[in-house]
XYZ file of C-alpha atoms in Angstrom:
537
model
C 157.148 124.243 149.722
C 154.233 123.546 151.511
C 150.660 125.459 150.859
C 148.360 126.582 153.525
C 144.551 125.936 153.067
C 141.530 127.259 154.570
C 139.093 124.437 155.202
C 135.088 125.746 155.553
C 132.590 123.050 156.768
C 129.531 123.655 154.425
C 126.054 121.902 153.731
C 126.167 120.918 149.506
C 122.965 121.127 148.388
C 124.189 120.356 145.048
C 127.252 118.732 143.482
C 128.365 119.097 139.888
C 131.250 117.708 138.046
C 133.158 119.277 134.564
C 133.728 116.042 132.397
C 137.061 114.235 132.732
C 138.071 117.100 135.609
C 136.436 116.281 138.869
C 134.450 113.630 141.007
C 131.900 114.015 143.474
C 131.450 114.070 146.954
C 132.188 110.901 148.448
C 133.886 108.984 145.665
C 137.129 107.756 145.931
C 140.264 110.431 144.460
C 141.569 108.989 141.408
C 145.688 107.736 141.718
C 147.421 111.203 141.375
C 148.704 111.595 137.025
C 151.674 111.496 136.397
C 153.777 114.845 135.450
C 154.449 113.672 131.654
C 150.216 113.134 131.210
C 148.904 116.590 132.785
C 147.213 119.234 130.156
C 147.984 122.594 130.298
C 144.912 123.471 127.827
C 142.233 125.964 129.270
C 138.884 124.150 129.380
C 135.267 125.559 129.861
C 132.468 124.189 132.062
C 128.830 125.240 133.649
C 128.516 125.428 136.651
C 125.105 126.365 138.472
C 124.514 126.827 142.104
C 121.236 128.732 144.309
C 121.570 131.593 146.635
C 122.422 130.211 150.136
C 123.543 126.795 149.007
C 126.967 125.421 147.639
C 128.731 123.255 144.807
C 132.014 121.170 145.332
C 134.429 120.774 142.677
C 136.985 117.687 142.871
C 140.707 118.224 141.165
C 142.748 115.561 140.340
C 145.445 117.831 140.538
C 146.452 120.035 144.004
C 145.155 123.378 143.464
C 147.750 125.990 143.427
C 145.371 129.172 143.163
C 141.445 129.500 142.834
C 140.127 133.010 141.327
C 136.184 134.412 140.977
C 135.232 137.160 138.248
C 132.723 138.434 140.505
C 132.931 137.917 144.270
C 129.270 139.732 144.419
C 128.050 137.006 143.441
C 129.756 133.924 144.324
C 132.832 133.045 146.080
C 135.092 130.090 145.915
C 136.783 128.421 149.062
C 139.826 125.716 148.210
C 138.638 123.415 151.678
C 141.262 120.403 150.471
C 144.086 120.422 148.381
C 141.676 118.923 145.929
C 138.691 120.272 146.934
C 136.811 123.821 146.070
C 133.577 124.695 146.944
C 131.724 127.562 145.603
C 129.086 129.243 147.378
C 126.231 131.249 146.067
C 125.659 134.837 147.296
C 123.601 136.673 144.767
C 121.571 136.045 141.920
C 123.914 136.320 138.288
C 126.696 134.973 136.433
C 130.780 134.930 136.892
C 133.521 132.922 136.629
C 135.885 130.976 138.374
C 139.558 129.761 137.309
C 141.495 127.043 139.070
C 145.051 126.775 138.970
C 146.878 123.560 139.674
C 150.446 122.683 140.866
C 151.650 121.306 137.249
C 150.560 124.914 135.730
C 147.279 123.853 134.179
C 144.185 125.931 134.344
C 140.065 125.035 134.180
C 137.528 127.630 133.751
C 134.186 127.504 134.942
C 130.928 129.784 133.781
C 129.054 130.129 137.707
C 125.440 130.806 137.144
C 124.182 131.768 141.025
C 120.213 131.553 140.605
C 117.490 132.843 143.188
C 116.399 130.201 145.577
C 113.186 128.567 145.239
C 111.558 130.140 148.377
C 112.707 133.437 146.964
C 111.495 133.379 143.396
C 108.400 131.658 145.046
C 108.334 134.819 147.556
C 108.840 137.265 144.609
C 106.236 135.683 141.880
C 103.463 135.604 144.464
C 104.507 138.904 144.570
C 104.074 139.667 140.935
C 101.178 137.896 141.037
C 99.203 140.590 143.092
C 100.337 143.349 141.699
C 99.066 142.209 138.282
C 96.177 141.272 139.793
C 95.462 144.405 141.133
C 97.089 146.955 138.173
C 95.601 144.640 135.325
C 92.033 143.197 136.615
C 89.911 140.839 134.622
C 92.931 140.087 132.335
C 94.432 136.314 132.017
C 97.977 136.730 132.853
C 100.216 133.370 134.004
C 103.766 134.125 135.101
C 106.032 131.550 135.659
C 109.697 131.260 136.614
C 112.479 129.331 134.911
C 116.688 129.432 134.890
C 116.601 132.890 136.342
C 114.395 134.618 133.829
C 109.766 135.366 134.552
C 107.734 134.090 131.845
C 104.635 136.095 131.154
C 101.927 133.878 128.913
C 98.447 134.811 128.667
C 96.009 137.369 127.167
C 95.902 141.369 127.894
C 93.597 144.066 126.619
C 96.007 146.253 124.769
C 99.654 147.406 124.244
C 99.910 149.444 127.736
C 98.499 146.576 129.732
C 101.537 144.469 128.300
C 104.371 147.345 128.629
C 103.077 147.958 132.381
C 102.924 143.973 133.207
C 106.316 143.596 132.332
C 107.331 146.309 134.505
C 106.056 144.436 137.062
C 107.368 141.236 136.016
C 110.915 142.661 135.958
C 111.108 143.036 140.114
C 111.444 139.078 140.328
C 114.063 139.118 137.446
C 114.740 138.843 133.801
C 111.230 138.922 131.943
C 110.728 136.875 129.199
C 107.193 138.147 126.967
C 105.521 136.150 125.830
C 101.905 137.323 125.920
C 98.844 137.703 123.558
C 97.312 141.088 122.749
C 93.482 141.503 121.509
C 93.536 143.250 117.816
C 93.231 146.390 118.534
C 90.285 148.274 116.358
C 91.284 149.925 113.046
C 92.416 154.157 113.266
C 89.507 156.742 113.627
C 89.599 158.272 110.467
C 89.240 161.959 110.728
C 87.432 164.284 108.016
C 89.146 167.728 108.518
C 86.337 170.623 106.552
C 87.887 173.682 105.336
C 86.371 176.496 104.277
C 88.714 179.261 102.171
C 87.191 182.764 101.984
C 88.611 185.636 100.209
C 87.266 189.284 99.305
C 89.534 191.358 97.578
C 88.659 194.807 96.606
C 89.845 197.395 94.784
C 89.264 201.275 94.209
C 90.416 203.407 91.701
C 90.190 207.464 91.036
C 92.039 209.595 88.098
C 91.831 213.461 87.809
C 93.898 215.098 84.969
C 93.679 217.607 82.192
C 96.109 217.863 79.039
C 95.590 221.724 77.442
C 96.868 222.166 74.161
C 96.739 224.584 71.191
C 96.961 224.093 67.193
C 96.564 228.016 65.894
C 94.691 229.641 68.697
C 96.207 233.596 68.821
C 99.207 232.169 66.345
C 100.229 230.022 68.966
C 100.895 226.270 68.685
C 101.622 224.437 72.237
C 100.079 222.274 75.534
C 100.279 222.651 79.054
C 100.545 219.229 81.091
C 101.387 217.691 84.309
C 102.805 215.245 83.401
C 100.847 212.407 84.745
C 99.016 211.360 82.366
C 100.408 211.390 78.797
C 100.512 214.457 76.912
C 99.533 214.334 73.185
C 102.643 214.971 71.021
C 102.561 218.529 68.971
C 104.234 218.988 65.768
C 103.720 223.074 64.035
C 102.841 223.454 60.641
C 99.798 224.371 58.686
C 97.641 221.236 58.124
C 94.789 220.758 55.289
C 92.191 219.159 56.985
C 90.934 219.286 60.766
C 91.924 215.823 61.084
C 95.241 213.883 60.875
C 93.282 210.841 60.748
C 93.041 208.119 63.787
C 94.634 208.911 67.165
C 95.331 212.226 66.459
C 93.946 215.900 65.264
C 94.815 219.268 63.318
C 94.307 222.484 63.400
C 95.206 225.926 61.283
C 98.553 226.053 63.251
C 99.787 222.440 63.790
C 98.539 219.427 64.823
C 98.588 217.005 67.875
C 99.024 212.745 68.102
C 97.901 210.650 70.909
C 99.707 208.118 72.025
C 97.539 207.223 74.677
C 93.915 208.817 74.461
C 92.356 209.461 78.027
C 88.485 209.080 78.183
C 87.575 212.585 77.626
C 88.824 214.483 74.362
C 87.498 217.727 73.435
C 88.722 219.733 70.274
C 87.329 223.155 69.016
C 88.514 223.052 65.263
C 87.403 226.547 64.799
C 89.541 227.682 67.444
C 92.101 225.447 67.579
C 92.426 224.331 71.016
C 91.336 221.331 72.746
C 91.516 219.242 75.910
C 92.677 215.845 77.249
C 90.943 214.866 79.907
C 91.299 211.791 82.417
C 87.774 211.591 84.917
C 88.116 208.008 85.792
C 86.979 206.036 88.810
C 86.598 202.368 89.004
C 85.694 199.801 91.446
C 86.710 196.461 91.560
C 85.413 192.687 93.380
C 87.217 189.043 93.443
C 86.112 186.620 95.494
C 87.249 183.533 96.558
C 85.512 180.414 97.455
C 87.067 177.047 98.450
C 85.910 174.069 100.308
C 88.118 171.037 100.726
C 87.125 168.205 102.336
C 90.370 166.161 103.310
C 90.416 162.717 105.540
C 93.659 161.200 107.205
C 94.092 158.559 109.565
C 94.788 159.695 113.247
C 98.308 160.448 112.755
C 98.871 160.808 110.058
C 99.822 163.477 107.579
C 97.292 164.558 104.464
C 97.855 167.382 102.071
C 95.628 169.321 99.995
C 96.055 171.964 96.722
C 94.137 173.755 93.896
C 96.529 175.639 91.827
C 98.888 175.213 89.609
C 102.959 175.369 89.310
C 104.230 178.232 87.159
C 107.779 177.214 85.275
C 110.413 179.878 86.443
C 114.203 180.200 84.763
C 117.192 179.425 86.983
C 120.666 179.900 85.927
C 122.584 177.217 87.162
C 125.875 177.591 85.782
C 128.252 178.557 82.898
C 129.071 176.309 80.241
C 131.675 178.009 77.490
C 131.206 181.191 78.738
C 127.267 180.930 78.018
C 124.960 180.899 81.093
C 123.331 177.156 81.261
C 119.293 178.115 82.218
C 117.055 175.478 83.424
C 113.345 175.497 83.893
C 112.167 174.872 87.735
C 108.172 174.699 88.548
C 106.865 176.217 91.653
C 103.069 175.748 93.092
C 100.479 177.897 93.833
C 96.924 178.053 94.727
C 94.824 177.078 97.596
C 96.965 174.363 99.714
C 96.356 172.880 102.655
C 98.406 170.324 104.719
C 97.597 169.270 108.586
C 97.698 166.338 111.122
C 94.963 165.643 113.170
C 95.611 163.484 116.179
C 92.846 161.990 118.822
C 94.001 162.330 122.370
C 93.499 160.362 125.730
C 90.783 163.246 126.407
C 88.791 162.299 123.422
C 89.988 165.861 121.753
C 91.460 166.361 118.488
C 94.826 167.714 118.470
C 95.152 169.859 114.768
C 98.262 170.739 113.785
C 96.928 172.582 110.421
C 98.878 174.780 107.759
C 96.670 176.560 105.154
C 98.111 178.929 102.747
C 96.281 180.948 99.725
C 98.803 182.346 97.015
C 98.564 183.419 93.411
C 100.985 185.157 90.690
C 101.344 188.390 90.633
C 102.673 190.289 87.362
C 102.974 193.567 89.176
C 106.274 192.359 90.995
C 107.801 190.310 87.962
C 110.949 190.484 86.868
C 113.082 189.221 83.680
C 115.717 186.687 83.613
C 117.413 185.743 80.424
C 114.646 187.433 78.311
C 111.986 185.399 80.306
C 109.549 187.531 82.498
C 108.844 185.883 85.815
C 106.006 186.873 88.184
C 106.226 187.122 92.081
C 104.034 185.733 94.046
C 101.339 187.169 96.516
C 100.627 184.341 99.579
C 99.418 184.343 102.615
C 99.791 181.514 105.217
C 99.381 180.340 108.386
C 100.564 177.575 110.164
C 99.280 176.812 113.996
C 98.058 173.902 116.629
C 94.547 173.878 118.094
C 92.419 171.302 120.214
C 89.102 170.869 119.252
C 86.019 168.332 120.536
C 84.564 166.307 117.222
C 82.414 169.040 115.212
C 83.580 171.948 116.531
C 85.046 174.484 114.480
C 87.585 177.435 114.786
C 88.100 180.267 112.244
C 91.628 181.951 110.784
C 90.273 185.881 110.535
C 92.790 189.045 110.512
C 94.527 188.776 107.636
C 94.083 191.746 106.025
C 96.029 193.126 103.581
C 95.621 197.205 103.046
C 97.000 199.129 100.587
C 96.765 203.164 99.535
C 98.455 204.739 96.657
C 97.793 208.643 95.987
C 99.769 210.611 94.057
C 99.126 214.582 93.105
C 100.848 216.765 90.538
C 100.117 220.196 89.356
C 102.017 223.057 87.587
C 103.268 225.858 89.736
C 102.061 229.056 90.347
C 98.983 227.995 87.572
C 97.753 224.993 89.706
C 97.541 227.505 93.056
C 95.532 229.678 91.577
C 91.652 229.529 92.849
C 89.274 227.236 90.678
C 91.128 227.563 87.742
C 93.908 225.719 88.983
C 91.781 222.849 88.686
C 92.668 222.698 85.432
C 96.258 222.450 86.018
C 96.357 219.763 87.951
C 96.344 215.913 88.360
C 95.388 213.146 91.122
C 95.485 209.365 90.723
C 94.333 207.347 93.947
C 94.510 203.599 94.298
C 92.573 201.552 97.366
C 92.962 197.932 97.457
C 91.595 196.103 100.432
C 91.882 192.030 100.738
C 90.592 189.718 103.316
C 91.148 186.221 104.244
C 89.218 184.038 106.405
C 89.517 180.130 107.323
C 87.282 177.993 108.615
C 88.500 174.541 109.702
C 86.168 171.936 110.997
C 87.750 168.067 112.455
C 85.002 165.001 112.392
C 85.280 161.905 113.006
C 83.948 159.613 110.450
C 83.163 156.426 108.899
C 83.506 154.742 105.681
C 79.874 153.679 103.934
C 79.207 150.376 104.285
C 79.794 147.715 101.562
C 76.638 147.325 99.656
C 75.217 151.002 100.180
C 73.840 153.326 97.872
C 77.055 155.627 96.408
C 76.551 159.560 96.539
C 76.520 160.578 93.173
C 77.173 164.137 91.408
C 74.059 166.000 89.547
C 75.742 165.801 85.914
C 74.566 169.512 83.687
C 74.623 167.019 81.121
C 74.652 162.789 80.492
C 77.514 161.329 79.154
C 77.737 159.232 75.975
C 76.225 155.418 76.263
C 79.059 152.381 76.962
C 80.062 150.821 73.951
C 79.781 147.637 75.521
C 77.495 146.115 78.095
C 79.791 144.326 80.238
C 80.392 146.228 83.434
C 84.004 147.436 84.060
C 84.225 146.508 87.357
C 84.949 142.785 89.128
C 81.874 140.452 90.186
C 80.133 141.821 93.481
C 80.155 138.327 94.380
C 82.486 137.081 97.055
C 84.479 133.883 96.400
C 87.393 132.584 98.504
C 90.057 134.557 96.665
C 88.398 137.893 96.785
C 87.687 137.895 100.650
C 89.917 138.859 103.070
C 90.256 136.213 106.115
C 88.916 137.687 109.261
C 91.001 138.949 111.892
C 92.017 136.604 114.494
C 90.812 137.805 118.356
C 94.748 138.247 119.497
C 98.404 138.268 118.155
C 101.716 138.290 119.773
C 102.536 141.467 121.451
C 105.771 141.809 118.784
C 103.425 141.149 115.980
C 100.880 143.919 116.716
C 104.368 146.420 117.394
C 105.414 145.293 113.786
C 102.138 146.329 112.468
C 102.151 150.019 113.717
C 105.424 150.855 112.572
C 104.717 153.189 109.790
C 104.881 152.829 105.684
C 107.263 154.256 103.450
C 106.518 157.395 102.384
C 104.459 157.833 99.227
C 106.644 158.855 96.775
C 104.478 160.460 93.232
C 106.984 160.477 90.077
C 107.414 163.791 88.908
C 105.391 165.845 91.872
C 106.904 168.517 94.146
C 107.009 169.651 97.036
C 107.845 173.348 96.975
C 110.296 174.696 94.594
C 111.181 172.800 91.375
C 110.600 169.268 90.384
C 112.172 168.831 87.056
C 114.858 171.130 85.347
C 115.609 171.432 81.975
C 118.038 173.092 80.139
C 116.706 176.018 77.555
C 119.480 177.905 75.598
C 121.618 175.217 74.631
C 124.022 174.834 77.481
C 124.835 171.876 79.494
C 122.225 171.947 81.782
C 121.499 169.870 85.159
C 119.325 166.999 83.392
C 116.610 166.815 85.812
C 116.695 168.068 89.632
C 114.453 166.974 92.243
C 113.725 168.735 95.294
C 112.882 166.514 98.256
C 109.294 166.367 99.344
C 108.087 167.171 103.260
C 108.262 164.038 105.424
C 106.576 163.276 108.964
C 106.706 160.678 111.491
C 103.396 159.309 111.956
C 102.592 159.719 115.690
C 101.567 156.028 117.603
């Protein structure tokens, strides 16, 4: 059988032989191997060729087949029985497989890179545009086995992102550049100011009648309301039945609870009852936090407490297994505060004001747990450095009036007064928050420290060696300074952000430890998982 070739006339610019498979151009063809000494073993070579130029590859066998991976970027043309030349089309990587007569196989890796006038072309190219998107900055660029090398010296970590954008229109880009340290976070002082007026007013009208002998009668006329005192008949021997209660001719009368008016005509045997009460009440509350966090990052404030609450968890031998959980309260504050490209401050801020409250409590297993009363807020503002914004509105308004009387004897004109009752109840709360961002600075090492006015001086040291390290600087207490630039990678390292801080035993909402209370089983100890946040770059 005889096999047709296509022969291609073709200017080699270069000319590149696999090891113990080929020759080059010009050289005289080895004698042909015999059958019994051909390989049939695949076998992998490099082969590298430009754009616009081509590579011959001598066989010492006759070629059967020839087969490119990617004819985008290369192809291969058998111009001899012996003979294939490949021809570079595109910049990039493929492969090519030769088949000979005998059934053996070579493989070749093709690398096609950019001619020289082209990468020249394209990095001249680069070049400008760096020049002119990144003035004043020492930026080389180079070009090497298809890939740019940026080396040099830029301002920050944008001026290195956007030169490699650049970079990466000639080709692969390879960074390599410097980046000057960068200056350490603004730290930012966030001022709160918690206000709170709560108020409270109070007014009780009631009358409790009752009779001990008057006109042989014994008896009381009430509302209801307020507590009536409790009659027994019977003639008594003295006017008095001694502490919280009285006596009269007919019977006598015990208080169980005495209002603040009690009137008793012993001679008659009647008395009165009476509730005239009206009170006013003030609490006011005054906080003022001062909280600093790095631009970013996430900073938490609270004055309180945690109250322990009951939980039934489960059933152990038909007895309910109750554990003790902790809850917080108080006066808590948690933001971020984050500088933006305007020079604002970007305050993502969440204060909250709560306390117990025994009027909403309820009992579990015998324990009595309070509710709690809160009041929260959680927004996002922008503010310049110093200025301030205020939380106002949150009222909280409450009225309570209740009215009893007798029927028939409460209608009747001014002496129904007498037969009936009132209680009214205003309370009135108001919270206000005032939230200030600055930016700030830490005092400088050798300045005076603030220091508190003390009511009173603490005890004399026992000893006077100072508890506190030599002010002197030696070689192992000094930090080394910071060097003018790092690797771009190194400085992205350094930003990344820490693990949270984790605080054995704290919480961060409901519950931190549990333990068990009535004997069951229990839960050992439960942890609730704290808030987390991504540190913003």
């Amino acid at each position: 059988m005889r096999t047709k070739f296509q022969i291609t006339i073709a200017c080699c610019g270069a000319l590149l032989v696999a090891p113990g498979h080929g020759r080059l151009w010009g050289q005289a063809a080895p004698a042909p191997a015999a059958p019994a000494e051909t390989t049939f073993a695949d076998s992998s070579n490099e082969l590298s060729v430009e754009v616009g130029k081509a590579v011959l590859v001598d066989c010492a066998q006759p070629i059967q087949r020839v087969a490119v991976g990617m004819g985008d970027f290369a192809e291969a043309t058998a111009v001899s029985p012996r003979e294939v030349m490949i021809d570079g089309k595109t910049p990039g990587e493929t492969s090519l497989i030769i088949w000979d007569v005998n059934g053996g196989r070579q493989f070749f890796n093709v690398t096609v890179r950019a001619g020289t006038e082209l990468a020249s072309d394209s990095l001249d190219s680069v070049r400008r545009e760096l020049r002119t998107e990144l003035p004043g900055q020492s930026i080389r660029v180079s070009y090497d086995n298809n890939s740019v090398f940026l080396r040099g010296t830029v301002n920050d970590l944008n001026s290195s992102t956007r030169a490699v954008q650049i970079a990466s229109t000639a080709g692969k880009v390879v960074n390599l550049l410097n980046v000057q340290v960068p200056k350490s976070d603004p730290q930012i002082l966030l001022k709160v100011r918690f206000l709170s007026v709560d108020r409270s007013k109070a007014l009780s009208l009631g009358i409790n009648l009752f009779n001990l002998g008057l006109g042989n009668a014994v008896g009381g006329v009430t509302t209801g309301q307020f507590s009536p005192p409790t009659i027994t008949g019977g003639t008594a021997s003295s006017s008095s039945s001694g502490s919280g209660g009285v006596a009269g001719s007919g019977g006598s009368a015990s208080f169980s609870n005495e209002l603040n008016i009690l009137a008793f005509f012993p001679g008659l045997g009647a008395g009165a009852d009476i509730e005239a009460m009206e009170s006013t009440g003030i609490a006011q509350t005054l906080a003022e936090p001062n909280v600093m966090a790095t631009n970013g990052k996430e900073a938490s404030f609270l004055a309180g407490g945690e109250f322990p609450y009951p939980v039934v968890s489960g059933t152990s031998g038909g007895t309910a297994a109750v554990s003790i959980e902790f809850k917080e309260y108080g006066i808590r504050l948690n933001f971020i505060p984050t500088i933006t490209p305007r020079g604002t401050i970007r305050l993502q801020v969440a204060p909250e004001v709560s306390a117990l409250d025994y009027t909403d409590e309820v009992e579990i297993s015998g324990f009595e747990v309070p509710g709690i009363t809160s009041r929260k807020v959680n927004t996002e503002v922008e503010l310049m450095d110093g200025q301030s914004f205020m939380i106002g509105g949150l009222l909280d308004k409450t009225l309570s009036d209740t009215f009893q009387k007798i029927p028939f004897l409460g209608s009747i004109p001014v002496l129904g007064k007498l037969f009936q009752s009132e209680s009214k109840t205003k309370n009135d709360t108001e919270l206000i928050v005032i939230v200030t961002p600055e930016v700030v600075a830490p005092l400088q090492a050798g300045e005076k420290l603030p220091e508190l006015k003390w009511p009173d001086q603490f005890m004399p040291a026992n000893s006077n060696i100072p508890m506190h390290q030599p002010d002197a600087k030696t070689p192992d207490n000094t930090l080394n300074p910071a060097p003018p630039t790092i690797p771009v990678e190194t400085l992205i390292e350094s930003m990344k952000p820490e693990k949270p801080l984790v605080i054995e035993g704290a919480t961060g909402g409901f519950g931190s430890t549990s333990t068990p209370i009535n004997g069951g089983s229990g839960m050992g100890s439960s942890t609730s998982p704290a808030p987390t946040t991504t540190p913003q770059q």
